[in-house]
Amino acid sequence: MKKVEEYKADPYLATVLNCALWVFYGLPIVHPDSLLVITINVTGLAIELFYLSVFFYFAPTPRKVKVGIWLIGEMVFVGIVATLTLLLFHTHNQRSTFVGIICVIFISIMYIAPLTIMSKVIKTKSVKYMPFSLSLANFLNGVIWVIYALIKFDLFILIGNGLGTISGAVQLILYACYYKTTPIDDEEEENLSKANSQLQLSGNEEQAKRVSA
């Protein structure tokens, strides 16, 4: 198909900003002994940037411009947060608290971003633009990080990912409710029609062979 249609870049843009902030939060100069936080979020950042590059490639020019502006804005914002953290705060506790609060705010935005898609699902009674795999991944991601936060007693990770768990659960519930009412794409309908035609043709040929026999 090679087009983005009505897919939105909002969740991916929100996740890029979220991962970048959590990578900074996990650095030794901010919150020591957080290697897992860094590695997971660096991986997440790379994956989201790959998704966005695919979206950017197939999107029309106005949407490319919008995505580009948002990415530049996010990079500038992370730079400002890093500068303020290093200049204004001089202990690990102060820095982790300041960056942790910002991370909670933006991880909440990341998990709220799919609300635009969820509202579309409810209005259209179709889950076409809310992939099940992404919703399931969001839910499992939230659950795993909640468990990690409870083990490490990290309140900032717990709050943000607790919201993520709820958001993912709501998406899965919506998927279960509207999966059966999702209309079939024209392309899928055409494929089904061809398959039915082939089956009917095969049946007619088989019947003709029996009659001739």
mmCIF file of C-alpha atoms in Angstrom:
data_model
loop_
_atom_site.group_PDB
_atom_site.id
_atom_site.type_symbol
_atom_site.label_atom_id
_atom_site.label_comp_id
_atom_site.label_asym_id
_atom_site.label_seq_id
_atom_site.Cartn_x
_atom_site.Cartn_y
_atom_site.Cartn_z
ATOM 1 C CA MET A 1 0.000 0.000 0.000
ATOM 2 C CA LYS A 2 2.967 2.301 0.786
ATOM 3 C CA LYS A 3 1.003 5.196 2.329
ATOM 4 C CA VAL A 4 0.264 6.261 5.897
ATOM 5 C CA GLU A 5 -3.425 7.023 5.278
ATOM 6 C CA GLU A 6 -4.911 8.159 8.615
ATOM 7 C CA TYR A 7 -2.217 6.711 10.853
ATOM 8 C CA LYS A 8 -0.951 9.326 13.321
ATOM 9 C CA ALA A 9 2.675 9.938 14.338
ATOM 10 C CA ASP A 10 1.630 11.270 17.771
ATOM 11 C CA PRO A 11 2.354 8.093 19.801
ATOM 12 C CA TYR A 12 5.771 7.654 18.179
ATOM 13 C CA LEU A 13 6.763 11.297 18.711
ATOM 14 C CA ALA A 14 5.655 11.102 22.336
ATOM 15 C CA THR A 15 7.629 7.884 22.848
ATOM 16 C CA VAL A 16 10.798 9.400 21.330
ATOM 17 C CA LEU A 17 10.682 12.269 23.832
ATOM 18 C CA ASN A 18 9.862 9.892 26.680
ATOM 19 C CA CYS A 19 12.771 7.531 25.890
ATOM 20 C CA ALA A 20 15.238 10.414 25.499
ATOM 21 C CA LEU A 21 14.283 11.827 28.919
ATOM 22 C CA TRP A 22 14.520 8.419 30.614
ATOM 23 C CA VAL A 23 17.960 7.847 29.076
ATOM 24 C CA PHE A 24 19.085 11.123 30.659
ATOM 25 C CA TYR A 25 17.421 10.148 33.962
ATOM 26 C CA GLY A 26 19.384 6.897 34.022
ATOM 27 C CA LEU A 27 22.804 8.478 33.456
ATOM 28 C CA PRO A 28 25.285 8.181 36.383
ATOM 29 C CA ILE A 29 25.381 11.975 36.747
ATOM 30 C CA VAL A 30 21.631 12.014 37.460
ATOM 31 C CA HIS A 31 20.543 8.651 38.887
ATOM 32 C CA PRO A 32 23.404 6.154 39.442
ATOM 33 C CA ASP A 33 22.988 2.379 39.100
ATOM 34 C CA SER A 34 20.302 2.633 36.427
ATOM 35 C CA LEU A 35 21.983 0.727 33.601
ATOM 36 C CA LEU A 36 18.795 -1.185 32.757
ATOM 37 C CA VAL A 37 16.835 2.063 32.410
ATOM 38 C CA ILE A 38 19.450 3.390 29.981
ATOM 39 C CA THR A 39 19.778 0.258 27.819
ATOM 40 C CA ILE A 40 16.032 -0.338 27.500
ATOM 41 C CA ASN A 41 15.256 3.268 26.622
ATOM 42 C CA VAL A 42 18.152 3.586 24.155
ATOM 43 C CA THR A 43 16.743 0.509 22.409
ATOM 44 C CA GLY A 44 13.237 1.988 22.518
ATOM 45 C CA LEU A 45 14.514 5.286 21.139
ATOM 46 C CA ALA A 46 16.186 3.523 18.207
ATOM 47 C CA ILE A 47 13.027 1.525 17.419
ATOM 48 C CA GLU A 48 10.766 4.595 17.561
ATOM 49 C CA LEU A 49 13.119 6.582 15.327
ATOM 50 C CA PHE A 50 12.995 3.704 12.839
ATOM 51 C CA TYR A 51 9.170 3.773 12.924
ATOM 52 C CA LEU A 52 9.200 7.524 12.395
ATOM 53 C CA SER A 53 11.641 7.243 9.497
ATOM 54 C CA VAL A 54 9.267 4.810 7.763
ATOM 55 C CA PHE A 55 6.310 7.107 8.521
ATOM 56 C CA PHE A 56 8.304 10.113 7.281
ATOM 57 C CA TYR A 57 9.234 8.357 4.037
ATOM 58 C CA PHE A 58 5.660 7.494 3.070
ATOM 59 C CA ALA A 59 3.859 10.533 4.541
ATOM 60 C CA PRO A 60 2.728 13.497 2.387
ATOM 61 C CA THR A 61 4.881 16.650 2.558
ATOM 62 C CA PRO A 62 2.747 18.619 5.091
ATOM 63 C CA ARG A 63 2.903 15.724 7.565
ATOM 64 C CA LYS A 64 6.647 15.321 6.978
ATOM 65 C CA VAL A 65 7.139 18.967 7.906
ATOM 66 C CA LYS A 66 5.043 18.538 11.048
ATOM 67 C CA VAL A 67 7.020 15.467 12.169
ATOM 68 C CA GLY A 68 10.325 17.211 11.461
ATOM 69 C CA ILE A 69 9.366 20.295 13.475
ATOM 70 C CA TRP A 70 8.241 18.159 16.418
ATOM 71 C CA LEU A 71 11.495 16.164 16.419
ATOM 72 C CA ILE A 72 13.615 19.317 16.378
ATOM 73 C CA GLY A 73 11.508 20.767 19.194
ATOM 74 C CA GLU A 74 11.962 17.604 21.255
ATOM 75 C CA MET A 75 15.748 17.645 20.816
ATOM 76 C CA VAL A 76 15.883 21.289 21.902
ATOM 77 C CA PHE A 77 13.686 20.545 24.923
ATOM 78 C CA VAL A 78 15.874 17.631 26.085
ATOM 79 C CA GLY A 79 18.934 19.860 25.693
ATOM 80 C CA ILE A 80 17.322 22.562 27.857
ATOM 81 C CA VAL A 81 16.368 20.013 30.550
ATOM 82 C CA ALA A 82 19.920 18.602 30.594
ATOM 83 C CA THR A 83 21.468 22.075 30.839
ATOM 84 C CA LEU A 84 19.185 23.202 33.677
ATOM 85 C CA THR A 85 19.728 19.946 35.568
ATOM 86 C CA LEU A 86 23.518 20.195 35.487
ATOM 87 C CA LEU A 87 23.661 23.921 36.223
ATOM 88 C CA LEU A 88 20.994 24.271 38.927
ATOM 89 C CA PHE A 89 21.289 20.990 40.852
ATOM 90 C CA HIS A 90 24.449 19.530 42.323
ATOM 91 C CA THR A 91 23.447 16.290 44.088
ATOM 92 C CA HIS A 92 22.124 13.024 42.684
ATOM 93 C CA ASN A 93 18.972 13.292 44.772
ATOM 94 C CA GLN A 94 18.152 16.799 43.507
ATOM 95 C CA ARG A 95 18.898 15.912 39.895
ATOM 96 C CA SER A 96 16.968 12.625 39.939
ATOM 97 C CA THR A 97 13.977 14.343 41.567
ATOM 98 C CA PHE A 98 13.927 17.178 39.013
ATOM 99 C CA VAL A 99 14.385 14.934 35.976
ATOM 100 C CA GLY A 100 12.110 12.247 37.462
ATOM 101 C CA ILE A 101 9.202 14.683 37.766
ATOM 102 C CA ILE A 102 9.669 15.779 34.153
ATOM 103 C CA CYS A 103 9.860 12.129 33.062
ATOM 104 C CA VAL A 104 6.589 11.318 34.845
ATOM 105 C CA ILE A 105 4.883 14.242 33.097
ATOM 106 C CA PHE A 106 6.055 13.160 29.658
ATOM 107 C CA ILE A 107 5.567 9.435 30.100
ATOM 108 C CA SER A 108 1.989 10.357 31.004
ATOM 109 C CA ILE A 109 1.774 12.293 27.731
ATOM 110 C CA MET A 110 3.181 9.279 25.887
ATOM 111 C CA TYR A 111 0.472 7.048 27.274
ATOM 112 C CA ILE A 112 -2.220 9.704 26.771
ATOM 113 C CA ALA A 113 -1.188 10.209 23.111
ATOM 114 C CA PRO A 114 -3.081 7.053 21.967
ATOM 115 C CA LEU A 115 -6.297 8.693 23.241
ATOM 116 C CA THR A 116 -6.571 10.348 19.813
ATOM 117 C CA ILE A 117 -6.569 6.896 18.245
ATOM 118 C CA MET A 118 -8.850 5.417 20.936
ATOM 119 C CA SER A 119 -11.433 8.148 20.342
ATOM 120 C CA LYS A 120 -11.293 7.347 16.616
ATOM 121 C CA VAL A 121 -11.858 3.659 17.407
ATOM 122 C CA ILE A 122 -14.981 4.503 19.431
ATOM 123 C CA LYS A 123 -16.352 6.895 16.774
ATOM 124 C CA THR A 124 -15.750 4.586 13.804
ATOM 125 C CA LYS A 125 -16.213 1.296 15.698
ATOM 126 C CA SER A 126 -13.079 0.136 13.916
ATOM 127 C CA VAL A 127 -9.652 -0.900 15.248
ATOM 128 C CA LYS A 128 -8.030 -0.481 11.817
ATOM 129 C CA TYR A 129 -5.689 2.253 13.058
ATOM 130 C CA MET A 130 -4.968 0.728 16.484
ATOM 131 C CA PRO A 131 -2.763 -2.341 15.902
ATOM 132 C CA PHE A 132 -3.269 -5.108 18.464
ATOM 133 C CA SER A 133 0.470 -5.807 18.714
ATOM 134 C CA LEU A 134 1.213 -2.192 19.673
ATOM 135 C CA SER A 135 -1.555 -2.104 22.287
ATOM 136 C CA LEU A 136 -0.390 -5.401 23.782
ATOM 137 C CA ALA A 137 3.226 -4.190 23.809
ATOM 138 C CA ASN A 138 2.210 -0.981 25.636
ATOM 139 C CA PHE A 139 0.339 -2.986 28.256
ATOM 140 C CA LEU A 140 3.139 -5.515 28.840
ATOM 141 C CA ASN A 141 5.737 -2.734 28.885
ATOM 142 C CA GLY A 142 3.797 -0.928 31.611
ATOM 143 C CA VAL A 143 3.373 -4.089 33.681
ATOM 144 C CA ILE A 144 7.068 -5.023 33.499
ATOM 145 C CA TRP A 145 8.234 -1.523 34.460
ATOM 146 C CA VAL A 146 5.762 -1.406 37.359
ATOM 147 C CA ILE A 147 7.292 -4.640 38.678
ATOM 148 C CA TYR A 148 10.796 -3.198 38.229
ATOM 149 C CA ALA A 149 9.796 0.022 40.025
ATOM 150 C CA LEU A 150 8.396 -1.934 42.967
ATOM 151 C CA ILE A 151 11.625 -3.941 43.262
ATOM 152 C CA LYS A 152 13.830 -0.825 43.035
ATOM 153 C CA PHE A 153 11.414 1.399 45.014
ATOM 154 C CA ASP A 154 11.535 4.018 42.246
ATOM 155 C CA LEU A 155 8.420 6.174 42.613
ATOM 156 C CA PHE A 156 8.911 8.036 39.330
ATOM 157 C CA ILE A 157 9.047 4.858 37.238
ATOM 158 C CA LEU A 158 6.095 3.421 39.185
ATOM 159 C CA ILE A 159 3.743 6.382 38.631
ATOM 160 C CA GLY A 160 4.405 6.783 34.912
ATOM 161 C CA ASN A 161 4.225 3.113 34.044
ATOM 162 C CA GLY A 162 1.212 2.554 36.280
ATOM 163 C CA LEU A 163 -0.604 4.957 33.948
ATOM 164 C CA GLY A 164 0.846 3.048 31.007
ATOM 165 C CA THR A 165 -0.550 -0.225 32.297
ATOM 166 C CA ILE A 166 -4.023 1.319 32.586
ATOM 167 C CA SER A 167 -3.764 2.890 29.118
ATOM 168 C CA GLY A 168 -2.677 -0.402 27.548
ATOM 169 C CA ALA A 169 -5.489 -2.279 29.287
ATOM 170 C CA VAL A 170 -8.071 0.208 27.972
ATOM 171 C CA GLN A 171 -6.712 -0.214 24.432
ATOM 172 C CA LEU A 172 -6.976 -3.999 24.689
ATOM 173 C CA ILE A 173 -10.551 -3.727 25.978
ATOM 174 C CA LEU A 174 -11.461 -1.429 23.063
ATOM 175 C CA TYR A 175 -9.846 -3.876 20.655
ATOM 176 C CA ALA A 176 -11.932 -6.719 22.074
ATOM 177 C CA CYS A 177 -15.103 -4.610 21.814
ATOM 178 C CA TYR A 178 -14.651 -3.319 18.256
ATOM 179 C CA TYR A 179 -12.594 -5.996 16.509
ATOM 180 C CA LYS A 180 -15.649 -7.705 15.026
ATOM 181 C CA THR A 181 -17.201 -4.426 13.824
ATOM 182 C CA THR A 182 -14.062 -3.350 11.943
ATOM 183 C CA PRO A 183 -14.925 -3.028 8.232
ATOM 184 C CA ILE A 184 -12.831 -4.969 5.745
ATOM 185 C CA ASP A 185 -10.417 -2.916 3.618
ATOM 186 C CA ASP A 186 -11.080 -2.658 -0.096
ATOM 187 C CA GLU A 187 -7.843 -4.548 -0.725
ATOM 188 C CA GLU A 188 -8.769 -7.309 1.722
ATOM 189 C CA GLU A 189 -12.286 -7.439 0.304
ATOM 190 C CA GLU A 190 -10.864 -7.785 -3.207
ATOM 191 C CA ASN A 191 -8.579 -10.624 -2.084
ATOM 192 C CA LEU A 192 -11.487 -12.386 -0.391
ATOM 193 C CA SER A 193 -13.586 -11.945 -3.526
ATOM 194 C CA LYS A 194 -10.834 -13.463 -5.669
ATOM 195 C CA ALA A 195 -10.453 -16.357 -3.251
ATOM 196 C CA ASN A 196 -14.201 -17.014 -3.289
ATOM 197 C CA SER A 197 -14.255 -16.823 -7.084
ATOM 198 C CA GLN A 198 -11.430 -19.339 -7.320
ATOM 199 C CA LEU A 199 -13.190 -21.673 -4.896
ATOM 200 C CA GLN A 200 -16.434 -21.356 -6.867
ATOM 201 C CA LEU A 201 -14.581 -21.983 -10.143
ATOM 202 C CA SER A 202 -12.866 -25.049 -8.678
ATOM 203 C CA GLY A 203 -16.226 -26.301 -7.447
ATOM 204 C CA ASN A 204 -17.825 -25.839 -10.873
ATOM 205 C CA GLU A 205 -14.929 -27.665 -12.552
ATOM 206 C CA GLU A 206 -15.227 -30.532 -10.088
ATOM 207 C CA GLN A 207 -18.980 -30.721 -10.661
ATOM 208 C CA ALA A 208 -18.466 -30.673 -14.424
ATOM 209 C CA LYS A 209 -15.999 -33.581 -14.166
ATOM 210 C CA ARG A 210 -18.509 -35.613 -12.155
ATOM 211 C CA VAL A 211 -21.283 -34.946 -14.682
ATOM 212 C CA SER A 212 -19.049 -35.909 -17.618
ATOM 213 C CA ALA A 213 -17.975 -39.038 -15.792
#
